[in-house]
């Protein structure tokens, strides 16, 4: 891994994000946005309070007004230390007072608001009791592209996360597979991700032999055997941004059929990548990859979408799926990951994270997509 890490985000970066979000809400006909602890709050403010607290924490973004973060008094010092705190106003509340009444003073009494998907139901219900004429829409429904277009610093953080995942793959391919349990290989992958800078490991899928035909197989106690195809899908967060890559390896030399299926998936992944360019609908990436697999006679065995967005979470909009007409925009980052899954036999998936450039796409994963054999 090489390169210099981007400079940390500043208060001005977070101010610009909040302003952009408020404008997007206005353009969508919303009275504002309400953001609870979770990835949206981190992205907008740099503040990451405990997501499991029962005390209301809520960022209020309304067009034409300064951002306000409603926060419990006992957590206000931590909120004030967040990088984006100087770009907003803190409104704290103490135990024994009504945080919903305090929040209601900041909202239009009959407005429709976008609200972050992971807001606790008790908090949403509390707001509805305080303001019975308001209505709400999830951010994924109302503003699905809010975080979709990354700036240059975000893309480079994603690239660094991808390079770390690539380094983990280069190491794992040198380790023994045959005679070891899937969960042992998965533990090695998780350790490698952490060694190469990940603060959080979200998943390590190790699908050997027939288990590889289940795209989301949880690594288990199956002992990997000589002659197995093994799907390795792994990722997590490094410096707050996600990695997600898949390579399919073979223990020993593959059969002609296994090599042919792997080649078809590799060609499909390349076709999906080549379809990436500004203005193209997301569904065209799915169509390009899927067409290769269908023409090869394996269409019924490609059983999931071609890709998903990635950023401060490892799965987010946009989605590369039939029916998604959202056009690609420079700065969007997402996976391209076609697969073929033959029940009871084996599976193959190849996945890279790709970002849209001004004239095409750039891969953020760069390990070989050719068949790799392991011991």
Short mmCIF file of C-alpha atoms in Angstrom, two decimals:
data_model
loop_
_atom_site.label_atom_id
_atom_site.label_comp_id
_atom_site.label_asym_id
_atom_site.label_seq_id
_atom_site.Cartn_x
_atom_site.Cartn_y
_atom_site.Cartn_z
CA UNK A 1 0.00 0.00 0.00
CA UNK A 2 1.33 3.39 -0.96
CA UNK A 3 0.16 6.98 -1.02
CA UNK A 4 -0.46 9.72 1.49
CA UNK A 5 -3.70 9.64 3.45
CA UNK A 6 -6.05 12.57 2.79
CA UNK A 7 -6.13 15.33 5.39
CA UNK A 8 -8.79 14.89 8.08
CA UNK A 9 -12.19 16.40 7.40
CA UNK A 10 -12.64 19.93 8.77
CA UNK A 11 -15.53 21.87 10.25
CA UNK A 12 -15.94 23.52 6.84
CA UNK A 13 -16.33 20.08 5.23
CA UNK A 14 -19.09 19.19 7.66
CA UNK A 15 -20.73 22.61 7.26
CA UNK A 16 -20.83 22.09 3.50
CA UNK A 17 -22.37 18.63 3.93
CA UNK A 18 -25.10 19.96 6.23
CA UNK A 19 -25.85 22.80 3.84
CA UNK A 20 -26.00 20.37 0.94
CA UNK A 21 -28.33 18.08 2.89
CA UNK A 22 -30.65 20.97 3.81
CA UNK A 23 -30.80 22.06 0.14
CA UNK A 24 -31.54 18.50 -0.93
CA UNK A 25 -34.38 18.33 1.59
CA UNK A 26 -35.83 21.58 0.25
CA UNK A 27 -35.54 20.35 -3.34
CA UNK A 28 -37.38 17.17 -2.31
CA UNK A 29 -40.23 19.18 -0.82
CA UNK A 30 -39.33 18.36 2.78
CA UNK A 31 -39.49 20.76 5.71
CA UNK A 32 -36.18 19.41 6.94
CA UNK A 33 -34.11 16.42 7.98
CA UNK A 34 -33.89 14.72 11.37
CA UNK A 35 -30.78 12.63 11.89
CA UNK A 36 -30.26 10.24 14.80
CA UNK A 37 -26.98 8.57 15.86
CA UNK A 38 -25.60 6.41 13.07
CA UNK A 39 -23.69 6.74 9.82
CA UNK A 40 -25.66 9.76 8.57
CA UNK A 41 -24.87 11.73 11.73
CA UNK A 42 -21.19 10.83 11.54
CA UNK A 43 -21.04 11.85 7.88
CA UNK A 44 -22.82 15.15 8.49
CA UNK A 45 -21.12 16.25 11.73
CA UNK A 46 -18.20 13.97 12.63
CA UNK A 47 -20.02 13.12 15.89
CA UNK A 48 -20.47 9.45 16.79
CA UNK A 49 -22.45 9.09 20.03
CA UNK A 50 -23.54 5.67 21.27
CA UNK A 51 -26.20 4.37 18.89
CA UNK A 52 -27.81 2.30 21.64
CA UNK A 53 -28.57 5.13 24.06
CA UNK A 54 -32.22 5.63 24.96
CA UNK A 55 -31.69 9.39 25.36
CA UNK A 56 -32.71 11.45 22.34
CA UNK A 57 -29.88 12.80 20.18
CA UNK A 58 -31.10 14.40 16.96
CA UNK A 59 -29.60 16.69 14.34
CA UNK A 60 -32.20 19.08 12.94
CA UNK A 61 -31.51 20.45 9.47
CA UNK A 62 -34.05 22.88 8.05
CA UNK A 63 -33.64 25.02 4.92
CA UNK A 64 -32.64 28.59 5.68
CA UNK A 65 -31.84 27.94 9.35
CA UNK A 66 -28.66 27.03 11.19
CA UNK A 67 -28.23 23.34 12.04
CA UNK A 68 -29.13 22.36 15.60
CA UNK A 69 -28.03 19.23 17.46
CA UNK A 70 -30.39 18.25 20.26
CA UNK A 71 -28.27 16.32 22.74
CA UNK A 72 -28.49 15.10 26.35
CA UNK A 73 -26.67 17.47 28.72
CA UNK A 74 -24.43 14.70 30.01
CA UNK A 75 -23.20 14.02 26.45
CA UNK A 76 -22.94 17.68 25.37
CA UNK A 77 -19.19 17.94 26.15
CA UNK A 78 -18.45 15.05 23.80
CA UNK A 79 -20.68 16.57 21.12
CA UNK A 80 -18.91 19.90 21.48
CA UNK A 81 -15.57 18.23 20.75
CA UNK A 82 -16.76 16.79 17.43
CA UNK A 83 -15.05 18.29 14.40
CA UNK A 84 -18.27 19.64 12.96
CA UNK A 85 -19.57 21.11 16.23
CA UNK A 86 -18.52 24.66 15.36
CA UNK A 87 -20.78 24.49 12.29
CA UNK A 88 -23.94 23.91 14.35
CA UNK A 89 -25.74 24.96 17.54
CA UNK A 90 -26.00 22.55 20.47
CA UNK A 91 -29.34 22.43 22.27
CA UNK A 92 -28.98 20.25 25.34
CA UNK A 93 -31.66 18.80 27.56
CA UNK A 94 -31.50 17.34 31.06
CA UNK A 95 -33.06 14.20 32.45
CA UNK A 96 -36.55 14.98 33.69
CA UNK A 97 -37.34 17.40 30.86
CA UNK A 98 -39.18 16.50 27.65
CA UNK A 99 -36.70 16.28 24.75
CA UNK A 100 -39.54 15.97 22.23
CA UNK A 101 -41.06 19.26 23.31
CA UNK A 102 -37.62 20.88 23.00
CA UNK A 103 -37.18 19.44 19.52
CA UNK A 104 -40.71 20.41 18.50
CA UNK A 105 -39.80 24.07 19.01
CA UNK A 106 -37.34 23.71 16.11
CA UNK A 107 -39.82 22.19 13.65
CA UNK A 108 -42.73 23.32 11.53
CA UNK A 109 -45.81 21.90 13.17
CA UNK A 110 -47.31 20.52 9.97
CA UNK A 111 -44.16 19.74 7.98
CA UNK A 112 -43.02 16.54 6.34
CA UNK A 113 -39.51 15.57 7.43
CA UNK A 114 -36.92 13.11 6.25
CA UNK A 115 -35.70 11.01 9.17
CA UNK A 116 -32.70 8.70 9.35
CA UNK A 117 -33.57 5.05 8.91
CA UNK A 118 -32.07 3.90 12.21
CA UNK A 119 -34.01 6.35 14.41
CA UNK A 120 -35.54 4.52 17.36
CA UNK A 121 -39.30 4.02 17.06
CA UNK A 122 -39.79 5.50 20.55
CA UNK A 123 -38.16 8.74 19.39
CA UNK A 124 -40.23 9.00 16.23
CA UNK A 125 -43.40 8.28 18.20
CA UNK A 126 -42.38 10.91 20.74
CA UNK A 127 -42.05 13.50 18.00
CA UNK A 128 -45.42 12.50 16.55
CA UNK A 129 -47.05 12.97 19.96
CA UNK A 130 -45.48 16.41 20.31
CA UNK A 131 -46.37 17.41 16.74
CA UNK A 132 -49.34 15.28 15.62
CA UNK A 133 -49.68 17.11 12.29
CA UNK A 134 -46.14 16.28 11.11
CA UNK A 135 -45.28 13.37 8.81
CA UNK A 136 -42.05 11.53 8.10
CA UNK A 137 -40.20 9.65 5.38
CA UNK A 138 -37.09 7.55 5.77
CA UNK A 139 -33.93 9.11 4.34
CA UNK A 140 -33.42 6.08 2.10
CA UNK A 141 -36.85 6.74 0.61
CA UNK A 142 -36.69 10.53 0.54
CA UNK A 143 -33.02 11.22 -0.28
CA UNK A 144 -31.42 7.94 -1.36
CA UNK A 145 -28.49 9.71 -3.05
CA UNK A 146 -27.62 11.99 -0.11
CA UNK A 147 -24.25 10.32 0.57
CA UNK A 148 -23.85 8.68 -2.83
CA UNK A 149 -21.54 11.20 -4.51
CA UNK A 150 -18.16 11.25 -2.77
CA UNK A 151 -15.68 14.09 -2.87
CA UNK A 152 -12.02 13.52 -3.73
CA UNK A 153 -10.96 12.95 -0.12
CA UNK A 154 -13.73 10.38 0.41
CA UNK A 155 -12.77 8.52 -2.77
CA UNK A 156 -9.16 8.34 -1.63
CA UNK A 157 -10.23 7.01 1.78
CA UNK A 158 -12.23 4.33 -0.02
CA UNK A 159 -9.21 3.62 -2.22
CA UNK A 160 -7.03 3.21 0.87
CA UNK A 161 -9.57 0.82 2.39
CA UNK A 162 -9.64 -1.12 -0.88
CA UNK A 163 -5.85 -1.32 -0.96
CA UNK A 164 -5.86 -2.67 2.59
CA UNK A 165 -8.39 -5.35 1.61
CA UNK A 166 -6.23 -6.20 -1.42
CA UNK A 167 -3.20 -6.59 0.85
CA UNK A 168 -5.23 -8.98 3.02
CA UNK A 169 -6.07 -11.09 -0.03
CA UNK A 170 -2.46 -11.22 -1.16
CA UNK A 171 -1.55 -12.59 2.27
CA UNK A 172 -4.41 -15.07 2.63
CA UNK A 173 -3.70 -16.66 -0.74
CA UNK A 174 -0.26 -17.73 0.54
CA UNK A 175 -1.74 -19.54 3.57
CA UNK A 176 -2.92 -23.17 3.68
CA UNK A 177 -6.59 -23.85 2.96
CA UNK A 178 -6.94 -27.64 2.66
CA UNK A 179 -7.63 -29.36 5.96
CA UNK A 180 -8.68 -26.17 7.74
CA UNK A 181 -12.18 -25.10 8.74
CA UNK A 182 -13.85 -22.18 6.99
CA UNK A 183 -14.02 -20.23 10.24
CA UNK A 184 -10.24 -20.57 10.69
CA UNK A 185 -9.60 -19.01 7.29
CA UNK A 186 -12.20 -16.34 8.10
CA UNK A 187 -10.43 -15.53 11.36
CA UNK A 188 -7.16 -15.15 9.43
CA UNK A 189 -8.89 -12.76 7.01
CA UNK A 190 -10.27 -10.67 9.87
CA UNK A 191 -6.84 -10.51 11.50
CA UNK A 192 -5.29 -9.42 8.20
CA UNK A 193 -7.84 -6.67 7.67
CA UNK A 194 -7.03 -5.31 11.12
CA UNK A 195 -3.30 -5.65 10.50
CA UNK A 196 -3.66 -3.54 7.37
CA UNK A 197 -5.51 -0.77 9.16
CA UNK A 198 -9.18 -1.68 9.49
CA UNK A 199 -10.78 -0.57 12.74
CA UNK A 200 -13.84 -2.72 12.13
CA UNK A 201 -14.40 -5.99 10.27
CA UNK A 202 -17.97 -6.21 9.00
CA UNK A 203 -17.90 -9.63 7.35
CA UNK A 204 -15.61 -12.46 6.28
CA UNK A 205 -17.50 -14.89 4.07
CA UNK A 206 -15.63 -18.13 3.39
CA UNK A 207 -17.80 -20.41 1.24
CA UNK A 208 -16.03 -23.64 0.34
CA UNK A 209 -17.26 -26.28 -2.08
CA UNK A 210 -21.08 -26.47 -2.03
CA UNK A 211 -21.22 -23.68 0.58
CA UNK A 212 -19.94 -21.29 -2.09
CA UNK A 213 -23.29 -21.65 -3.88
CA UNK A 214 -24.87 -19.62 -1.04
CA UNK A 215 -23.87 -15.98 -1.70
CA UNK A 216 -24.15 -15.00 1.98
CA UNK A 217 -22.93 -18.23 3.51
CA UNK A 218 -21.75 -17.73 7.07
CA UNK A 219 -18.34 -19.31 7.53
CA UNK A 220 -18.74 -22.51 9.46
CA UNK A 221 -17.04 -25.70 10.58
CA UNK A 222 -16.83 -27.34 7.17
CA UNK A 223 -13.30 -28.55 6.53
CA UNK A 224 -11.98 -27.21 3.25
CA UNK A 225 -10.90 -30.01 0.94
CA UNK A 226 -8.50 -30.37 -1.96
CA UNK A 227 -10.52 -29.70 -5.11
CA UNK A 228 -12.80 -27.10 -3.50
CA UNK A 229 -13.68 -23.77 -5.01
CA UNK A 230 -13.67 -21.20 -2.18
CA UNK A 231 -15.49 -17.84 -2.28
CA UNK A 232 -13.77 -15.19 -0.13
CA UNK A 233 -15.86 -12.05 0.46
CA UNK A 234 -14.61 -9.67 3.15
CA UNK A 235 -14.57 -6.06 4.22
CA UNK A 236 -15.08 -3.48 6.93
CA UNK A 237 -14.15 0.07 7.84
CA UNK A 238 -10.75 1.74 7.65
CA UNK A 239 -10.53 5.37 8.78
CA UNK A 240 -14.31 5.49 8.67
CA UNK A 241 -14.76 4.28 5.07
CA UNK A 242 -15.61 0.85 3.75
CA UNK A 243 -13.93 -1.97 1.91
CA UNK A 244 -15.65 -4.92 0.23
CA UNK A 245 -14.02 -7.31 -2.19
CA UNK A 246 -14.55 -10.87 -3.35
CA UNK A 247 -12.18 -13.29 -4.98
CA UNK A 248 -12.81 -16.97 -5.65
CA UNK A 249 -9.83 -19.29 -5.26
CA UNK A 250 -9.39 -22.99 -5.92
CA UNK A 251 -7.64 -25.52 -3.72
CA UNK A 252 -5.34 -27.25 -6.18
CA UNK A 253 -5.97 -27.35 -9.91
CA UNK A 254 -9.56 -26.69 -11.06
CA UNK A 255 -11.51 -28.81 -13.49
CA UNK A 256 -12.24 -27.51 -16.97
CA UNK A 257 -15.82 -26.70 -15.93
CA UNK A 258 -14.71 -24.81 -12.83
CA UNK A 259 -12.24 -22.80 -14.85
CA UNK A 260 -14.88 -22.07 -17.49
CA UNK A 261 -17.41 -20.82 -14.91
CA UNK A 262 -14.74 -18.65 -13.31
CA UNK A 263 -13.85 -17.19 -16.70
CA UNK A 264 -17.50 -16.37 -17.41
CA UNK A 265 -17.83 -14.50 -14.11
CA UNK A 266 -14.56 -12.68 -14.77
CA UNK A 267 -15.83 -11.61 -18.20
CA UNK A 268 -19.14 -10.52 -16.67
CA UNK A 269 -17.35 -8.46 -14.03
CA UNK A 270 -15.26 -6.81 -16.72
CA UNK A 271 -18.41 -6.06 -18.76
CA UNK A 272 -20.06 -4.48 -15.74
CA UNK A 273 -16.98 -2.35 -15.08
CA UNK A 274 -16.77 -1.21 -18.71
CA UNK A 275 -20.42 -0.09 -18.57
CA UNK A 276 -19.53 2.47 -15.87
CA UNK A 277 -19.52 6.06 -17.10
CA UNK A 278 -21.34 9.28 -16.21
CA UNK A 279 -24.96 9.48 -17.29
CA UNK A 280 -25.48 5.73 -17.62
CA UNK A 281 -28.35 4.36 -15.54
CA UNK A 282 -27.37 2.10 -12.65
CA UNK A 283 -29.39 -0.73 -14.18
CA UNK A 284 -27.13 -0.73 -17.25
CA UNK A 285 -24.22 -1.96 -15.13
CA UNK A 286 -26.39 -4.86 -13.97
CA UNK A 287 -27.57 -5.55 -17.52
CA UNK A 288 -24.04 -5.58 -18.93
CA UNK A 289 -22.76 -8.09 -16.37
CA UNK A 290 -25.90 -10.21 -16.46
CA UNK A 291 -25.91 -10.46 -20.26
CA UNK A 292 -22.55 -12.25 -20.27
CA UNK A 293 -23.76 -14.85 -17.77
CA UNK A 294 -27.09 -15.33 -19.53
CA UNK A 295 -25.44 -15.76 -22.93
CA UNK A 296 -23.21 -18.44 -21.42
CA UNK A 297 -26.31 -20.35 -20.25
CA UNK A 298 -25.99 -19.65 -16.51
CA UNK A 299 -28.53 -16.82 -16.16
CA UNK A 300 -30.71 -18.65 -13.64
CA UNK A 301 -27.68 -19.07 -11.37
CA UNK A 302 -26.94 -15.34 -11.02
CA UNK A 303 -29.36 -14.68 -8.17
CA UNK A 304 -28.56 -11.21 -6.81
CA UNK A 305 -28.02 -7.63 -7.95
CA UNK A 306 -24.71 -6.70 -9.54
CA UNK A 307 -23.72 -4.09 -6.97
CA UNK A 308 -24.34 -1.75 -4.06
CA UNK A 309 -22.98 1.60 -2.98
CA UNK A 310 -20.30 1.95 -0.32
CA UNK A 311 -19.03 4.80 1.83
CA UNK A 312 -19.27 5.26 5.59
CA UNK A 313 -21.24 2.01 5.50
CA UNK A 314 -20.38 -1.05 3.44
CA UNK A 315 -23.87 -1.23 1.87
CA UNK A 316 -25.78 1.90 0.82
CA UNK A 317 -27.32 3.46 -2.31
CA UNK A 318 -26.89 3.45 -5.25
CA UNK A 319 -27.73 -0.11 -6.28
CA UNK A 320 -26.79 -1.72 -9.57
CA UNK A 321 -30.05 -3.51 -10.21
CA UNK A 322 -32.70 -3.79 -12.91
CA UNK A 323 -35.21 -0.97 -12.56
CA UNK A 324 -32.80 1.54 -11.00
CA UNK A 325 -32.74 4.41 -13.46
CA UNK A 326 -30.61 6.74 -11.32
CA UNK A 327 -27.83 7.99 -13.62
CA UNK A 328 -24.24 7.49 -12.57
CA UNK A 329 -22.43 10.63 -11.42
CA UNK A 330 -18.68 11.18 -10.98
CA UNK A 331 -17.82 10.38 -7.37
CA UNK A 332 -20.34 7.58 -6.93
CA UNK A 333 -18.68 4.46 -5.48
CA UNK A 334 -20.17 0.97 -5.63
CA UNK A 335 -19.41 -2.71 -6.06
CA UNK A 336 -19.49 -4.67 -9.30
CA UNK A 337 -19.88 -8.29 -8.19
CA UNK A 338 -21.57 -10.77 -10.52
CA UNK A 339 -21.63 -14.42 -9.58
CA UNK A 340 -22.70 -17.90 -10.60
CA UNK A 341 -24.00 -20.29 -7.92
CA UNK A 342 -24.50 -23.97 -8.74
CA UNK A 343 -26.53 -25.53 -5.90
CA UNK A 344 -24.84 -28.39 -4.13
CA UNK A 345 -21.65 -27.92 -6.12
CA UNK A 346 -19.80 -24.58 -5.99
CA UNK A 347 -20.06 -20.84 -6.51
CA UNK A 348 -17.94 -18.12 -8.08
CA UNK A 349 -18.08 -14.38 -7.38
CA UNK A 350 -15.62 -11.61 -8.30
CA UNK A 351 -16.08 -8.17 -6.77
CA UNK A 352 -14.34 -4.83 -7.02
CA UNK A 353 -15.32 -1.44 -5.67
CA UNK A 354 -15.52 1.04 -8.54
CA UNK A 355 -15.81 4.83 -8.58
CA UNK A 356 -17.27 6.83 -11.43
CA UNK A 357 -14.79 9.23 -13.05
CA UNK A 358 -15.38 12.03 -15.55
CA UNK A 359 -15.07 9.63 -18.49
CA UNK A 360 -15.52 6.10 -17.13
CA UNK A 361 -14.69 4.16 -14.00
CA UNK A 362 -11.76 3.47 -11.70
CA UNK A 363 -11.30 0.23 -9.82
CA UNK A 364 -10.46 0.56 -6.13
CA UNK A 365 -9.52 -3.13 -5.90
CA UNK A 366 -6.63 -4.30 -8.00
CA UNK A 367 -5.74 -7.88 -7.12
CA UNK A 368 -5.82 -10.35 -9.98
CA UNK A 369 -9.21 -11.43 -11.24
CA UNK A 370 -7.71 -14.52 -12.89
CA UNK A 371 -8.14 -17.94 -11.27
CA UNK A 372 -5.91 -18.23 -8.20
CA UNK A 373 -4.95 -21.64 -6.84
CA UNK A 374 -4.12 -22.18 -3.18
CA UNK A 375 -2.77 -25.10 -1.17
#
